[in-house]
Amino acid sequence: MSTRLTFLGAAGFEIAGPTHRILVDPFLTGNPAAPVEPDEIETPDVILVTHAAFDHIGDTAAIARRTGAPVVCGGDVRILLMDQGVPGNQIQATVWGILVEVAGLVVRPVECHHWSMSQLSSGETISGTPLAFIVETEPGVRVYHYGDSSIFDMRLIGELYEPTVAILGCTQPREILHLVPGPGKILTGELSPDEAARVAEMLGVRVAVACHYLEPNEDVDEFLELVPKYDTTGGRRAVAPAVGETITIDGG
Amino acid sequence: MSTRLTFLGAAGFEIAGPTHRILVDPFLTGNPAAPVEPDEIETPDVILVTHAAFDHIGDTAAIARRTGAPVVCGGDVRILLMDQGVPGNQIQATVWGILVEVAGLVVRPVECHHWSMSQLSSGETISGTPLAFIVETEPGVRVYHYGDSSIFDMRLIGELYEPTVAILGCTQPREILHLVPGPGKILTGELSPDEAARVAEMLGVRVAVACHYLEPNEDVDEFLELVPKYDTTGGRRAVAPAVGETITIDGG
Amino acid sequence: MSTRLTFLGAAGFEIAGPTHRILVDPFLTGNPAAPVEPDEIETPDVILVTHAAFDHIGDTAAIARRTGAPVVCGGDVRILLMDQGVPGNQIQATVWGILVEVAGLVVRPVECHHWSMSQLSSGETISGTPLAFIVETEPGVRVYHYGDSSIFDMRLIGELYEPTVAILGCTQPREILHLVPGPGKILTGELSPDEAARVAEMLGVRVAVACHYLEPNEDVDEFLELVPKYDTTGGRRAVAPAVGETITIDGG
C-alpha cells in the first residue's frame, strides 16, 4: 500500500491513501501555478483547513459546496465558510487535542503557532486558533501538515504521535507576495529553511516534504541541503515537489 | 486544615478552603447531571472562568449577578459577561502571568493552550486568550485548573509554581456533545487519558483529579490506570469524582 | 560603534544604532512620566508595535501620521492603526517567524505569550497575535523586546537567534493601573522579577534591561538582584533605566 501526496502549490495538498482522499488548504483560484481548476478537484472524503489566510482557505468554500465534502477546521474558519455559503452541518470545528472522526478518518489537530484572521462579508473581523494536522492514511503512514506554524519545540508532538511524513513550509510563495499590503519586504516564511529542517528532526519523520512556494527557489534548495544536517536517524528523505507533482510514500 | 473540591460536572468545581470559597467554570443550566441549581450555589468569594465555551462560562453571569461575587477571567469573557448584564467593575480581566488579588485571594493565571470564542447578543464574534489557574487555598495546597488546555510541556509550570493538586480533563462530557454542530464524531477531549496522566507528571502534583465528563466513562478509567504509570514520585493519587461528589485534600 | 536605548516608560524605547532609529511601543500621552511629547519624537526609520494594549500602541498612530514612518505590527494592530488614520500602505503586518525588511532594517518577530485585543471606533472588538521582536542594530548587537510576554521556555529563541540584549518587563506601571477596570488588585506584571531574570538566562543575553514601569520600584530592585543568580555566563549586566535615561550598548 502507499499514500500519494499531490502538491497544489502554497500549502495545498491532496493526500490520497488506500482508504481516503484528503484535501488540505486548497488554494487554486489566484494561484498562478495551480495545476487544476477548483471544479476539477476530485471529490475528497474530507477537507482540512489550517487557518483563514487566503492562500490556505483558498477555494475551500466552492469545493465544499460543489462536492458536499465535510470540512474540518478551527472555529473562526467555520464561521467564515458559513459566510461563504457552506452549510454549518458540513463543517466540524475542532481545536488542538480534540480528535475528530469524519467520513471514517481520524483527524488529529495539533498545536500551530501562527494566526488566523479574516473578514466576513459584513466587514466584521474575526480571529481564531490556527491548526496543524496529523492524519494516518494507512498503518505506518502518519502525515503531519504544519499549517504555517513557526518554530517551537515540537519534540513532544514527535514523541506522542510519531508522524512519519512532515509537510513543512520553508519559504514564501513569492509570486503572490505583492498581494500582501504594506511597506516592507517579506524575507522569509513562517519557517526559514534552517528552522524547517530542525522541525523535521524534532518530529523525527522519515520524509520531510517542502512546501509554501509556487516555484522552488533557493530557500527550498537550502532546506533540501539542511535536512540531512539535523538528521540523527540517518535515513530522512527530503523532497521538494514541483506544483502538480505527486510524491509516493510507501506504507509499512 | 483541608480543602474541599466539589465537582459540578464538565470542568466545574467549587473549591472551598479554610478562607475562601472559589467557584470555577460553573456549568449547571443545560448540564443534565447538575447537582444543584444555579440559584442554590452558595455565594462564592470569587468566580474563575477559564474561557468562553458554553460548558465553562455556563451560569457565571446569573450567579455573579445574584451574588455580586467578583469574577476573574480573560478579556473576551469580560466583554461577554458584561453583555450578559454583569457590571464591568465586578469583573477582573487578566492574562497569563499577571497575578491578581481578589477578595483577599491571590489568583495566578497560567498558560492554557486552547481557544476562547463567543458571540455577543449583537451577533458579533469575539475571541480571546483562554486561562488555566493556580490558587493556593491554604499553605501547601495549590490547586491547578487546566481550563481545557491541550498538552504542552508544562514542566516549567510545575517547577515554578509547584501545584499540588491538578484538575485535568481526560475525556468529553458525552451527554452534551450533540450540541456541538458538525458532521464529525468527537473522539477525545483536549487531553486524552494518556496525555492527562503525562501532564500530572509534568506538573509534579500529589493529586490528579479527573474532569470534563458528566458520567465517568472508560476514558476516565484509563486515566486512573495511567496516572501511576507516569508517576516518578511514587505517591501520586488519582481521583475521578462523580458529579456532586466532594474530594477532601489535606493541608500541609 | 554603539547602540543607544532610551527608555520612554512602560515598554517604550527608542533604539538608535549606527544606521537606524527604531521606536518601540511609544506610550507618551497618558504616561505621567513621559520624557517627551509625541510631537517631539524624532522621525524614526521604523516603529514596532508589540500589541494593541493602550500602554504599548500608545501614540503610534499620531507619530506615524506626522512622520510617515513605517510601522511593523500584528494584523489586528494594523487594522486598529488604519482605524486611527494611518494609511494601510504604511503598515506591515507580520507574525512570528516572518522576517520583514523595512527601511533597510531586518525585523524578526518572535513568539510572545500574551494577548492583543482592542476596540475599533465602530465599537467592534478585534483580537490578534502579540509579537516580541529581535532587531540587529549593528554587528553583534541584537536587541530582543519581550512585548509583554509571560514566561515560557525561550531557550530555543536564545539558541536560534542569539539576542545579546533583552528588554524585559518585571513589574507594572503602577501609576496608571487605576485605568484597568475591575475589582481586583494587580500584583505583578506578565513577568515577575524572578521570571524575568530566568528569561534573561534562557535567552543567554549579555545585558538584561528592565522595563514596564514608570518609576523603578521594589520589583525592579529584585530583578537587578536576581539576574546574577540565574546567570551561568558570569558576565550578564542588569540595568534598570529611569524613564528618559539612555543606556549605551557597545558593539562588537
PDB file of N, CA, C and O in Angstrom, chain C residues 86-130:
ATOM      1  N   VAL C  86      -3.960  55.914  10.016  1.00  0.00           N
ATOM      2  CA  VAL C  86      -2.669  55.632   9.374  1.00  0.00           C
ATOM      3  C   VAL C  86      -2.943  54.891   8.066  1.00  0.00           C
ATOM      4  O   VAL C  86      -3.703  53.920   8.057  1.00  0.00           O
ATOM      5  N   PRO C  87      -2.339  55.333   6.953  1.00  0.00           N
ATOM      6  CA  PRO C  87      -2.598  54.648   5.683  1.00  0.00           C
ATOM      7  C   PRO C  87      -2.116  53.190   5.729  1.00  0.00           C
ATOM      8  O   PRO C  87      -1.047  52.897   6.281  1.00  0.00           O
ATOM      9  N   GLY C  88      -2.919  52.313   5.135  1.00  0.00           N
ATOM     10  CA  GLY C  88      -2.585  50.886   5.141  1.00  0.00           C
ATOM     11  C   GLY C  88      -1.237  50.589   4.517  1.00  0.00           C
ATOM     12  O   GLY C  88      -0.531  49.675   4.965  1.00  0.00           O
ATOM     13  N   ASN C  89      -0.840  51.374   3.509  1.00  0.00           N
ATOM     14  CA  ASN C  89       0.439  51.072   2.848  1.00  0.00           C
ATOM     15  C   ASN C  89       1.649  51.542   3.655  1.00  0.00           C
ATOM     16  O   ASN C  89       2.787  51.403   3.228  1.00  0.00           O
ATOM     17  N   GLN C  90       1.361  52.066   4.838  1.00  0.00           N
ATOM     18  CA  GLN C  90       2.455  52.465   5.738  1.00  0.00           C
ATOM     19  C   GLN C  90       2.676  51.414   6.828  1.00  0.00           C
ATOM     20  O   GLN C  90       3.562  51.554   7.673  1.00  0.00           O
ATOM     21  N   ILE C  91       1.837  50.390   6.833  1.00  0.00           N
ATOM     22  CA  ILE C  91       1.837  49.436   7.952  1.00  0.00           C
ATOM     23  C   ILE C  91       2.062  48.023   7.431  1.00  0.00           C
ATOM     24  O   ILE C  91       1.295  47.513   6.614  1.00  0.00           O
ATOM     25  N   GLN C  92       3.092  47.374   7.933  1.00  0.00           N
ATOM     26  CA  GLN C  92       3.387  45.999   7.547  1.00  0.00           C
ATOM     27  C   GLN C  92       2.972  45.056   8.672  1.00  0.00           C
ATOM     28  O   GLN C  92       3.545  45.080   9.752  1.00  0.00           O
ATOM     29  N   ALA C  93       1.977  44.232   8.393  1.00  0.00           N
ATOM     30  CA  ALA C  93       1.605  43.207   9.370  1.00  0.00           C
ATOM     31  C   ALA C  93       2.502  41.995   9.176  1.00  0.00           C
ATOM     32  O   ALA C  93       2.824  41.606   8.054  1.00  0.00           O
ATOM     33  N   THR C  94       2.879  41.406  10.267  1.00  0.00           N
ATOM     34  CA  THR C  94       3.660  40.177  10.204  1.00  0.00           C
ATOM     35  C   THR C  94       3.289  39.309  11.397  1.00  0.00           C
ATOM     36  O   THR C  94       2.357  39.623  12.140  1.00  0.00           O
ATOM     37  N   VAL C  95       3.973  38.209  11.535  1.00  0.00           N
ATOM     38  CA  VAL C  95       3.661  37.284  12.616  1.00  0.00           C
ATOM     39  C   VAL C  95       4.940  36.518  12.930  1.00  0.00           C
ATOM     40  O   VAL C  95       5.928  36.604  12.203  1.00  0.00           O
ATOM     41  N   TRP C  96       4.896  35.762  14.021  1.00  0.00           N
ATOM     42  CA  TRP C  96       6.075  35.012  14.464  1.00  0.00           C
ATOM     43  C   TRP C  96       6.744  34.293  13.296  1.00  0.00           C
ATOM     44  O   TRP C  96       6.105  33.530  12.569  1.00  0.00           O
ATOM     45  N   GLY C  97       8.015  34.544  13.129  1.00  0.00           N
ATOM     46  CA  GLY C  97       8.784  33.796  12.139  1.00  0.00           C
ATOM     47  C   GLY C  97       8.993  34.513  10.823  1.00  0.00           C
ATOM     48  O   GLY C  97       9.993  34.276  10.153  1.00  0.00           O
ATOM     49  N   ILE C  98       8.051  35.351  10.422  1.00  0.00           N
ATOM     50  CA  ILE C  98       8.172  36.014   9.116  1.00  0.00           C
ATOM     51  C   ILE C  98       9.032  37.266   9.248  1.00  0.00           C
ATOM     52  O   ILE C  98       8.577  38.308   9.735  1.00  0.00           O
ATOM     53  N   LEU C  99      10.281  37.175   8.804  1.00  0.00           N
ATOM     54  CA  LEU C  99      11.169  38.336   8.830  1.00  0.00           C
ATOM     55  C   LEU C  99      10.725  39.326   7.763  1.00  0.00           C
ATOM     56  O   LEU C  99      10.398  38.932   6.645  1.00  0.00           O
ATOM     57  N   VAL C 100      10.712  40.590   8.134  1.00  0.00           N
ATOM     58  CA  VAL C 100      10.424  41.624   7.147  1.00  0.00           C
ATOM     59  C   VAL C 100      11.549  42.639   7.169  1.00  0.00           C
ATOM     60  O   VAL C 100      12.174  42.891   8.205  1.00  0.00           O
ATOM     61  N   GLU C 101      11.814  43.195   5.998  1.00  0.00           N
ATOM     62  CA  GLU C 101      12.807  44.265   5.891  1.00  0.00           C
ATOM     63  C   GLU C 101      12.050  45.553   5.620  1.00  0.00           C
ATOM     64  O   GLU C 101      11.277  45.643   4.660  1.00  0.00           O
ATOM     65  N   VAL C 102      12.236  46.523   6.494  1.00  0.00           N
ATOM     66  CA  VAL C 102      11.555  47.804   6.349  1.00  0.00           C
ATOM     67  C   VAL C 102      12.611  48.891   6.488  1.00  0.00           C
ATOM     68  O   VAL C 102      13.370  48.893   7.464  1.00  0.00           O
ATOM     69  N   ALA C 103      12.654  49.785   5.526  1.00  0.00           N
ATOM     70  CA  ALA C 103      13.645  50.871   5.540  1.00  0.00           C
ATOM     71  C   ALA C 103      15.054  50.312   5.701  1.00  0.00           C
ATOM     72  O   ALA C 103      15.904  50.921   6.357  1.00  0.00           O
ATOM     73  N   GLY C 104      15.288  49.148   5.153  1.00  0.00           N
ATOM     74  CA  GLY C 104      16.622  48.557   5.203  1.00  0.00           C
ATOM     75  C   GLY C 104      16.934  47.818   6.486  1.00  0.00           C
ATOM     76  O   GLY C 104      18.019  47.259   6.655  1.00  0.00           O
ATOM     77  N   LEU C 105      15.989  47.793   7.424  1.00  0.00           N
ATOM     78  CA  LEU C 105      16.200  47.089   8.689  1.00  0.00           C
ATOM     79  C   LEU C 105      15.457  45.751   8.663  1.00  0.00           C
ATOM     80  O   LEU C 105      14.286  45.692   8.288  1.00  0.00           O
ATOM     81  N   VAL C 106      16.155  44.703   9.098  1.00  0.00           N
ATOM     82  CA  VAL C 106      15.507  43.392   9.188  1.00  0.00           C
ATOM     83  C   VAL C 106      14.859  43.267  10.562  1.00  0.00           C
ATOM     84  O   VAL C 106      15.526  43.414  11.587  1.00  0.00           O
ATOM     85  N   VAL C 107      13.563  43.020  10.569  1.00  0.00           N
ATOM     86  CA  VAL C 107      12.810  42.892  11.815  1.00  0.00           C
ATOM     87  C   VAL C 107      12.376  41.430  11.961  1.00  0.00           C
ATOM     88  O   VAL C 107      11.741  40.879  11.072  1.00  0.00           O
ATOM     89  N   ARG C 108      12.746  40.844  13.090  1.00  0.00           N
ATOM     90  CA  ARG C 108      12.381  39.449  13.347  1.00  0.00           C
ATOM     91  C   ARG C 108      11.323  39.383  14.448  1.00  0.00           C
ATOM     92  O   ARG C 108      11.631  39.651  15.607  1.00  0.00           O
ATOM     93  N   PRO C 109      10.077  39.054  14.115  1.00  0.00           N
ATOM     94  CA  PRO C 109       9.073  38.866  15.164  1.00  0.00           C
ATOM     95  C   PRO C 109       9.199  37.454  15.727  1.00  0.00           C
ATOM     96  O   PRO C 109       9.340  36.488  14.967  1.00  0.00           O
ATOM     97  N   VAL C 110       9.186  37.350  17.034  1.00  0.00           N
ATOM     98  CA  VAL C 110       9.260  36.022  17.668  1.00  0.00           C
ATOM     99  C   VAL C 110       8.086  35.841  18.624  1.00  0.00           C
ATOM    100  O   VAL C 110       7.368  36.789  18.948  1.00  0.00           O
ATOM    101  N   GLU C 111       7.927  34.622  19.067  1.00  0.00           N
ATOM    102  CA  GLU C 111       6.770  34.277  19.903  1.00  0.00           C
ATOM    103  C   GLU C 111       6.658  35.161  21.127  1.00  0.00           C
ATOM    104  O   GLU C 111       7.648  35.409  21.815  1.00  0.00           O
ATOM    105  N   CYS C 112       5.443  35.542  21.409  1.00  0.00           N
ATOM    106  CA  CYS C 112       5.122  36.350  22.582  1.00  0.00           C
ATOM    107  C   CYS C 112       3.858  35.732  23.151  1.00  0.00           C
ATOM    108  O   CYS C 112       2.851  35.616  22.447  1.00  0.00           O
ATOM    109  N   HIS C 113       3.893  35.317  24.404  1.00  0.00           N
ATOM    110  CA  HIS C 113       2.742  34.642  25.002  1.00  0.00           C
ATOM    111  C   HIS C 113       1.945  35.656  25.814  1.00  0.00           C
ATOM    112  O   HIS C 113       2.202  35.861  26.999  1.00  0.00           O
ATOM    113  N   HIS C 114       1.034  36.300  25.148  1.00  0.00           N
ATOM    114  CA  HIS C 114       0.267  37.371  25.772  1.00  0.00           C
ATOM    115  C   HIS C 114      -1.065  37.442  25.027  1.00  0.00           C
ATOM    116  O   HIS C 114      -1.506  36.431  24.463  1.00  0.00           O
ATOM    117  N   TRP C 115      -1.695  38.582  25.013  1.00  0.00           N
ATOM    118  CA  TRP C 115      -2.904  38.767  24.238  1.00  0.00           C
ATOM    119  C   TRP C 115      -2.790  40.094  23.503  1.00  0.00           C
ATOM    120  O   TRP C 115      -1.897  40.895  23.775  1.00  0.00           O
ATOM    121  N   SER C 116      -3.700  40.342  22.576  1.00  0.00           N
ATOM    122  CA  SER C 116      -3.782  41.628  21.888  1.00  0.00           C
ATOM    123  C   SER C 116      -5.234  41.824  21.522  1.00  0.00           C
ATOM    124  O   SER C 116      -5.792  41.095  20.709  1.00  0.00           O
ATOM    125  N   MET C 117      -5.881  42.749  22.167  1.00  0.00           N
ATOM    126  CA  MET C 117      -7.321  42.960  21.957  1.00  0.00           C
ATOM    127  C   MET C 117      -7.590  44.455  21.998  1.00  0.00           C
ATOM    128  O   MET C 117      -6.993  45.167  22.805  1.00  0.00           O
ATOM    129  N   SER C 118      -8.477  44.920  21.151  1.00  0.00           N
ATOM    130  CA  SER C 118      -8.787  46.344  21.142  1.00  0.00           C
ATOM    131  C   SER C 118     -10.171  46.569  20.563  1.00  0.00           C
ATOM    132  O   SER C 118     -10.809  45.644  20.053  1.00  0.00           O
ATOM    133  N   GLN C 119     -10.620  47.802  20.645  1.00  0.00           N
ATOM    134  CA  GLN C 119     -11.920  48.168  20.130  1.00  0.00           C
ATOM    135  C   GLN C 119     -11.749  49.220  19.048  1.00  0.00           C
ATOM    136  O   GLN C 119     -11.032  50.202  19.234  1.00  0.00           O
ATOM    137  N   LEU C 120     -12.372  48.997  17.920  1.00  0.00           N
ATOM    138  CA  LEU C 120     -12.331  49.979  16.839  1.00  0.00           C
ATOM    139  C   LEU C 120     -13.311  51.112  17.129  1.00  0.00           C
ATOM    140  O   LEU C 120     -14.159  51.008  18.030  1.00  0.00           O
ATOM    141  N   SER C 121     -13.244  52.176  16.347  1.00  0.00           N
ATOM    142  CA  SER C 121     -14.139  53.320  16.570  1.00  0.00           C
ATOM    143  C   SER C 121     -15.598  52.927  16.353  1.00  0.00           C
ATOM    144  O   SER C 121     -16.510  53.552  16.897  1.00  0.00           O
ATOM    145  N   SER C 122     -15.823  51.861  15.593  1.00  0.00           N
ATOM    146  CA  SER C 122     -17.191  51.379  15.372  1.00  0.00           C
ATOM    147  C   SER C 122     -17.746  50.642  16.585  1.00  0.00           C
ATOM    148  O   SER C 122     -18.922  50.295  16.624  1.00  0.00           O
ATOM    149  N   GLY C 123     -16.897  50.374  17.567  1.00  0.00           N
ATOM    150  CA  GLY C 123     -17.317  49.585  18.715  1.00  0.00           C
ATOM    151  C   GLY C 123     -16.960  48.117  18.572  1.00  0.00           C
ATOM    152  O   GLY C 123     -17.062  47.353  19.526  1.00  0.00           O
ATOM    153  N   GLU C 124     -16.527  47.712  17.394  1.00  0.00           N
ATOM    154  CA  GLU C 124     -16.173  46.311  17.172  1.00  0.00           C
ATOM    155  C   GLU C 124     -14.907  45.939  17.939  1.00  0.00           C
ATOM    156  O   GLU C 124     -13.943  46.697  17.969  1.00  0.00           O
ATOM    157  N   THR C 125     -14.932  44.761  18.555  1.00  0.00           N
ATOM    158  CA  THR C 125     -13.757  44.238  19.256  1.00  0.00           C
ATOM    159  C   THR C 125     -12.954  43.367  18.304  1.00  0.00           C
ATOM    160  O   THR C 125     -13.518  42.492  17.640  1.00  0.00           O
ATOM    161  N   ILE C 126     -11.659  43.588  18.239  1.00  0.00           N
ATOM    162  CA  ILE C 126     -10.809  42.710  17.437  1.00  0.00           C
ATOM    163  C   ILE C 126      -9.683  42.166  18.302  1.00  0.00           C
ATOM    164  O   ILE C 126      -9.320  42.753  19.324  1.00  0.00           O
ATOM    165  N   SER C 127      -9.163  41.023  17.913  1.00  0.00           N
ATOM    166  CA  SER C 127      -8.024  40.484  18.648  1.00  0.00           C
ATOM    167  C   SER C 127      -7.046  39.866  17.672  1.00  0.00           C
ATOM    168  O   SER C 127      -7.383  39.586  16.520  1.00  0.00           O
ATOM    169  N   GLY C 128      -5.829  39.683  18.124  1.00  0.00           N
ATOM    170  CA  GLY C 128      -4.796  39.182  17.236  1.00  0.00           C
ATOM    171  C   GLY C 128      -3.642  38.589  18.006  1.00  0.00           C
ATOM    172  O   GLY C 128      -3.768  38.256  19.191  1.00  0.00           O
ATOM    173  N   THR C 129      -2.538  38.486  17.328  1.00  0.00           N
ATOM    174  CA  THR C 129      -1.372  37.783  17.850  1.00  0.00           C
ATOM    175  C   THR C 129      -0.325  38.792  18.313  1.00  0.00           C
ATOM    176  O   THR C 129       0.162  39.586  17.512  1.00  0.00           O
ATOM    177  N   PRO C 130       0.040  38.767  19.595  1.00  0.00           N
ATOM    178  CA  PRO C 130       1.061  39.687  20.082  1.00  0.00           C
ATOM    179  C   PRO C 130       2.442  39.258  19.589  1.00  0.00           C
ATOM    180  O   PRO C 130       2.679  38.082  19.338  1.00  0.00           O
TER     181      PRO C 130
END
